[in-house]
Coordinates of C-alpha atoms in Angstrom, one line a residue:
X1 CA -72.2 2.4 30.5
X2 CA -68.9 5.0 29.9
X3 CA -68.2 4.7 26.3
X4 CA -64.9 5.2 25.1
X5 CA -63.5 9.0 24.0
X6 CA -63.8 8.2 20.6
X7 CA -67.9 7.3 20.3
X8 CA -70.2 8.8 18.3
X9 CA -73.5 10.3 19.7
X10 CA -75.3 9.9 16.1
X11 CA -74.6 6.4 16.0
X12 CA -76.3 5.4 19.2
X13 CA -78.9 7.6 19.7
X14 CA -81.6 8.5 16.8
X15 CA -81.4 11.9 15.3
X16 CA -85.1 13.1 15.4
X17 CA -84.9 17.5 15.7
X18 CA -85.7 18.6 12.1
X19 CA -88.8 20.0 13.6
X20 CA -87.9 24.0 14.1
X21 CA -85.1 26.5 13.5
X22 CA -84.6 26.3 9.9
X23 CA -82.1 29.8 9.4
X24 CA -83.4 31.9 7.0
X25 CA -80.6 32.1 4.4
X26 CA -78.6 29.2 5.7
X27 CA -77.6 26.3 3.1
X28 CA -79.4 23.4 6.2
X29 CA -80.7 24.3 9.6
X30 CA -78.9 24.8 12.5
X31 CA -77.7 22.1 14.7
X32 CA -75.6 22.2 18.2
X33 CA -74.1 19.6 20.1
X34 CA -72.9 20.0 23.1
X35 CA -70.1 18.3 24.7
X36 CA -69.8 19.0 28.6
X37 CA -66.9 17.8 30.5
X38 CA -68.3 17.0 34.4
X39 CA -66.0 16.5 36.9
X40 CA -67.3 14.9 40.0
X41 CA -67.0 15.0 43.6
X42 CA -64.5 12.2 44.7
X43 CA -66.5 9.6 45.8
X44 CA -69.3 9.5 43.4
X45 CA -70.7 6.0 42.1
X46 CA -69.8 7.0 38.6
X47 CA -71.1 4.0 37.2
X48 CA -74.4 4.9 38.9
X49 CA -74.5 7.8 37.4
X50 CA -73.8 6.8 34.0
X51 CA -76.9 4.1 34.2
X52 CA -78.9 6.7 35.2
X53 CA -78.3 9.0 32.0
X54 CA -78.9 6.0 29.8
X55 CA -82.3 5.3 31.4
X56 CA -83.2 8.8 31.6
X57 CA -86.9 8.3 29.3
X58 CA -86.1 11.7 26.8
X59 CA -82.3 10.6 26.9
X60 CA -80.4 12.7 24.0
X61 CA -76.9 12.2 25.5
X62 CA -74.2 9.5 26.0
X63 CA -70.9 9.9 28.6
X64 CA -67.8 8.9 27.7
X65 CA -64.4 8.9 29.1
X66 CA -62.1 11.9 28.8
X67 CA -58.6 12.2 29.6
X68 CA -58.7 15.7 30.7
X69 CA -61.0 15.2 33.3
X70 CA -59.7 13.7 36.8
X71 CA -62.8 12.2 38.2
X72 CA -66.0 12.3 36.1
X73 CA -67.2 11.8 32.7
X74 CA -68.0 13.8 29.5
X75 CA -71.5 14.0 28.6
X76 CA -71.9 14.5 24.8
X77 CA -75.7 15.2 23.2
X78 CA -76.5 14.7 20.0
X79 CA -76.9 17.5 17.4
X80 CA -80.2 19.2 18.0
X81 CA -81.7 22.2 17.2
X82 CA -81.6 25.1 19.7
X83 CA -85.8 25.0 20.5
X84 CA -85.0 21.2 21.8
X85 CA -82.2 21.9 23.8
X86 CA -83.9 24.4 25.8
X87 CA -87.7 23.0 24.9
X88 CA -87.6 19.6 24.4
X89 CA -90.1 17.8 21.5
X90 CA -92.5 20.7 22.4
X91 CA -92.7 24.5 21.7
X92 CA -92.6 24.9 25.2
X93 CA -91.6 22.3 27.2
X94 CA -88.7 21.6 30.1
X95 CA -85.3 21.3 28.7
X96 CA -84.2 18.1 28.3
X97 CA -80.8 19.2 30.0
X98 CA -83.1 19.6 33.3
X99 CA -83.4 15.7 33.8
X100 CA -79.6 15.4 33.4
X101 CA -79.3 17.9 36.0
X102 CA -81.1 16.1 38.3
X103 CA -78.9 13.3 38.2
X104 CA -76.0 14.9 38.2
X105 CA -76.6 18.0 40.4
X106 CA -75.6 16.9 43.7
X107 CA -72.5 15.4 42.5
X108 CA -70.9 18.0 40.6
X109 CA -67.1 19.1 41.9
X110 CA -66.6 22.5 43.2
X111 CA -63.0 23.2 41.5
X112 CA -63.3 22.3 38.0
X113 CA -61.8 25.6 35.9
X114 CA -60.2 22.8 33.8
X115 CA -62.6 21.3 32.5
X116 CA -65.4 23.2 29.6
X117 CA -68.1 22.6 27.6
X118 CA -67.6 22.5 23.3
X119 CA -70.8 23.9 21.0
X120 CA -70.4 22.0 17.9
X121 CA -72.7 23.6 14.6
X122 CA -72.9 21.6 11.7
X123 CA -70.4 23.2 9.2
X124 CA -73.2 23.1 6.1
X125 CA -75.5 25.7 8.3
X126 CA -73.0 28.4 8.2
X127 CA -72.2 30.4 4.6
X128 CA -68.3 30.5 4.6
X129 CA -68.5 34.4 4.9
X130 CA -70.0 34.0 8.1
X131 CA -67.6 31.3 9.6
X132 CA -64.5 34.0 8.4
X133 CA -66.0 36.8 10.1
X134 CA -67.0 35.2 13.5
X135 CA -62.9 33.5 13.3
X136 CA -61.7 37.0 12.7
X137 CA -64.2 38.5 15.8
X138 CA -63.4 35.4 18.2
X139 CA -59.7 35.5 17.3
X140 CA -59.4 39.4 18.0
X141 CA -58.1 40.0 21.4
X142 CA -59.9 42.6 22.8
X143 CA -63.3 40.6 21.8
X144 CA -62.1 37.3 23.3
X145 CA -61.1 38.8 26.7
X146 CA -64.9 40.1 26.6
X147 CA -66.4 36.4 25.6
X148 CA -64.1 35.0 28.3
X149 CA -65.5 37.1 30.8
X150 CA -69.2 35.6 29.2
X151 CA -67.7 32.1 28.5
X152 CA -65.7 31.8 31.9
X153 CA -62.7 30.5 30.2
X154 CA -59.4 32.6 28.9
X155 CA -58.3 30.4 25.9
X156 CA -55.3 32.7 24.5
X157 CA -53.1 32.5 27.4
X158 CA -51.9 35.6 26.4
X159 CA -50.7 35.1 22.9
X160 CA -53.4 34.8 19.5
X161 CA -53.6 34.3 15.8
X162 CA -54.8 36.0 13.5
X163 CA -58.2 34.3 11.4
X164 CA -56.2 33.8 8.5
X165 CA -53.9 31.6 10.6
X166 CA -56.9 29.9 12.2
X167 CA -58.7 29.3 9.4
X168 CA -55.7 27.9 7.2
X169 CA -54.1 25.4 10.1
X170 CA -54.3 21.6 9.4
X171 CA -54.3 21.4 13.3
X172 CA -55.8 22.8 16.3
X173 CA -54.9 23.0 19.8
X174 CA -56.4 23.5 23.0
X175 CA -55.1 27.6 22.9
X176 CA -57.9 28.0 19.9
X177 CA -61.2 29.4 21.0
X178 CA -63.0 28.1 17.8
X179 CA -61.8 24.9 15.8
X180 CA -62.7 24.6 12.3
X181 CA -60.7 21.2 11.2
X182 CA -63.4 18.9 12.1
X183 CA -65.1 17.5 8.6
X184 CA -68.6 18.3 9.7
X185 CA -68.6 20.7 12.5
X186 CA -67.6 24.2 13.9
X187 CA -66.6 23.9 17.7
X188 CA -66.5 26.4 20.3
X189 CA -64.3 26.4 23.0
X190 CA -64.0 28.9 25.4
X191 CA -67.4 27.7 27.8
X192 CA -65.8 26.3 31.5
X193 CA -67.6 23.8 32.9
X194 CA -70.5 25.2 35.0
X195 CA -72.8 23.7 37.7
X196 CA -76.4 24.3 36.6
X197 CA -77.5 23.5 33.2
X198 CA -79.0 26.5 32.5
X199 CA -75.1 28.2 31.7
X200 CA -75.5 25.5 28.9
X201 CA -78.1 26.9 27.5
X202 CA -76.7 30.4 27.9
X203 CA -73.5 29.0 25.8
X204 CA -75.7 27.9 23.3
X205 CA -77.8 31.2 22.9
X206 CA -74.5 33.2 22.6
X207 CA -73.3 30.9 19.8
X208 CA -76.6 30.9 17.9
X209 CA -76.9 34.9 18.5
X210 CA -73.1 35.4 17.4
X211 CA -73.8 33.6 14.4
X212 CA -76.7 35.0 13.5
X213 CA -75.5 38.5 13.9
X214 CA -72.2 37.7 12.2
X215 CA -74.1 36.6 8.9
X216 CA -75.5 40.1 8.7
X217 CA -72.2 42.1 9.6
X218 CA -69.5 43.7 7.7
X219 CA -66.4 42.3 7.6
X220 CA -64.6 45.3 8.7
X221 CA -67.3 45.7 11.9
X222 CA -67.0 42.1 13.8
X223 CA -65.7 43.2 17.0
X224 CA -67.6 42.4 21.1
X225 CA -68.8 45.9 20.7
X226 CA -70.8 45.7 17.8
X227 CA -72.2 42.0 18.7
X228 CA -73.3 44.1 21.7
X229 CA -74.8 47.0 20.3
X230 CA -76.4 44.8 18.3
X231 CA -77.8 42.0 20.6
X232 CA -79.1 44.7 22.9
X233 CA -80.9 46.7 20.5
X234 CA -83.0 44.3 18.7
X235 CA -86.0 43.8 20.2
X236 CA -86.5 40.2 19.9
X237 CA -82.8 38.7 21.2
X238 CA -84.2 39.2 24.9
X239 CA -87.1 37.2 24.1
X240 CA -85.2 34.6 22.0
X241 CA -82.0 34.3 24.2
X242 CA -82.7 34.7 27.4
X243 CA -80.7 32.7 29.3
X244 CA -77.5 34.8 27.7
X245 CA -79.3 37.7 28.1
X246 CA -79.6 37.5 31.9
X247 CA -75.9 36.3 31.8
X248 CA -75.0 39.5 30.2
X249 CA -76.6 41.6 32.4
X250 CA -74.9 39.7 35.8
X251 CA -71.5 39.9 34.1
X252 CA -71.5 43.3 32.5
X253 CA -74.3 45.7 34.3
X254 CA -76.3 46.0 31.4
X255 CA -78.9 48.8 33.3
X256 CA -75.6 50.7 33.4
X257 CA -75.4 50.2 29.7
X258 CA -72.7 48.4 29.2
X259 CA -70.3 50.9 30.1
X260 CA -67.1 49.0 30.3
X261 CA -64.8 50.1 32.9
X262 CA -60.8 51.5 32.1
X263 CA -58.7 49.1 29.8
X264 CA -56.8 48.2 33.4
X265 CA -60.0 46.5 34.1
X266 CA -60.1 43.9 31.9
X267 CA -56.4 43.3 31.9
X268 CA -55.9 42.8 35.4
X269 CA -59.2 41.3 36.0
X270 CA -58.8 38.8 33.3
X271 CA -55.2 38.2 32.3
X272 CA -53.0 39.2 35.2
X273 CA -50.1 37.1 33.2
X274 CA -50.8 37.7 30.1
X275 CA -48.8 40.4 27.4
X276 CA -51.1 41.5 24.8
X277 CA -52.7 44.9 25.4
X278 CA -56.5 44.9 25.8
X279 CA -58.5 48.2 23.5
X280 CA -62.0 49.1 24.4

């Protein structure tokens, strides 16, 4: 069944993931939902495939309709922690986002740069320190064009506020990376819609590392660089987030160390329209 828009995950589905990843420091553990918008080949039995993700047996998501999306649906999970989304109810198990791949797989559009997937974090797992710097890394241009180049999706358009502005609107529109006027959760923005499941995970790695690192960095030192510097050179991050780890390396030639190339690069590779002046 397609649910309307306005459905809420929780309400159908139970909400069993208190198992794992309780954050050292945080005020409640960690929880991510993920909202992916799927647009389908034209053609596709949509109905088909939205009985098939209700009768999938470890079913943790619902699909809705979206309005942004031409021909497909939205596929929403419910908040789980990030061991389940890549593990399932065991330590080291398939992902659960596996199945829905294989329903959805051979159906999946080939143009669909309009469409994205949202991360949304429970709001009461991140210390409000932490949820000013990461606004202040993710609304700092020269650190967004390098998440878009990791997140596939240019959300500024070529113009930006600052975190202040972000952080103090009553709104939010579709040019903000990270939305913070939702009552109970953060939501990140700038992931396009990919066609394997495993970017999914990758997006939620790079959300869970950013806001990890973030709670242990300075104000005055959130910037791409130092996320970098510091998701490379501790030990464990490869081991806890691969899937964004490989996705680094493919996007940014991490055996050449991360050497970015001249600030034309990321101007005209990223924002060919756009006026703001990128700074490495």
């Amino acid at each position: 069944m397609i649910r309307s828009y306005s459905t809420d995950a929780t309400r159908e589905l139970p909400f069993p993931f208190r198992f794992s990843d309780n954050e050292k420091g945080a005020p409640e553990p960690r929880f991510l939902g993920v909202e992916w918008e799927v647009e389908l080949k034209p053609g596709t039995n949509i109905s088909l495939i939205s009985e098939q993700l209700d009768h999938e047996p470890n079913r943790f998501v619902i699909n809705k309709s979206d309005g942004t999306i031409n021909f497909g649906i939205e596929i929403v999970s419910v908040p789980a922690t990030l061991t389940y989304h890549k593990h399932g109810a065991t330590s080291n198990g398939a992902s659960p986002w596996n199945a829905i791949q294989a329903i959805i797989g051979d159906h999946l559009a080939t143009h669909n740069h309009h469409v994205g997937v949202h991360i949304h974090v429970n709001k009461t797992s991140i210390l409000p320190l932490t949820l000013l710097k990461l606004t202040k890394l993710i609304t700092h241009p020269p650190s967004t064009a390098k998440l878009a180049i990791l997140g596939g999706r240019s959300i500024f358009n070529g113009h930006h506020r600052s975190a202040k502005k972000v952080l103090k609107r009553a709104d939010c529109t579709h040019s903000d990376p990270i939305n913070i006027t939702k009552p109970h959760t953060v939501e990140f923005r700038h992931f396009t819609s990919p066609h394997h499941y495993t970017r999914v995970l990758a997006n939620l790695e790079l959300v869970d590392s950013l806001l990890q690192w973030a709670a242990q960095e300075s104000m005055t030192q959130t910037t791409f660089d130092r996320y970098k510097k510091w998701f490379l050179s501790t030990p464990t991050n490869t081991a806890l987030y691969p899937y964004i780890y490989n996705h680094m390396r493919d996007k940014f030639n991490l055996s050449a160390r991360l050497k970015y190339g001249p600030k034309t690069y990321w101007k005209q590779t990223l924002f060919p329209d756009t006026t703001f002046r990128i700074e490495t």
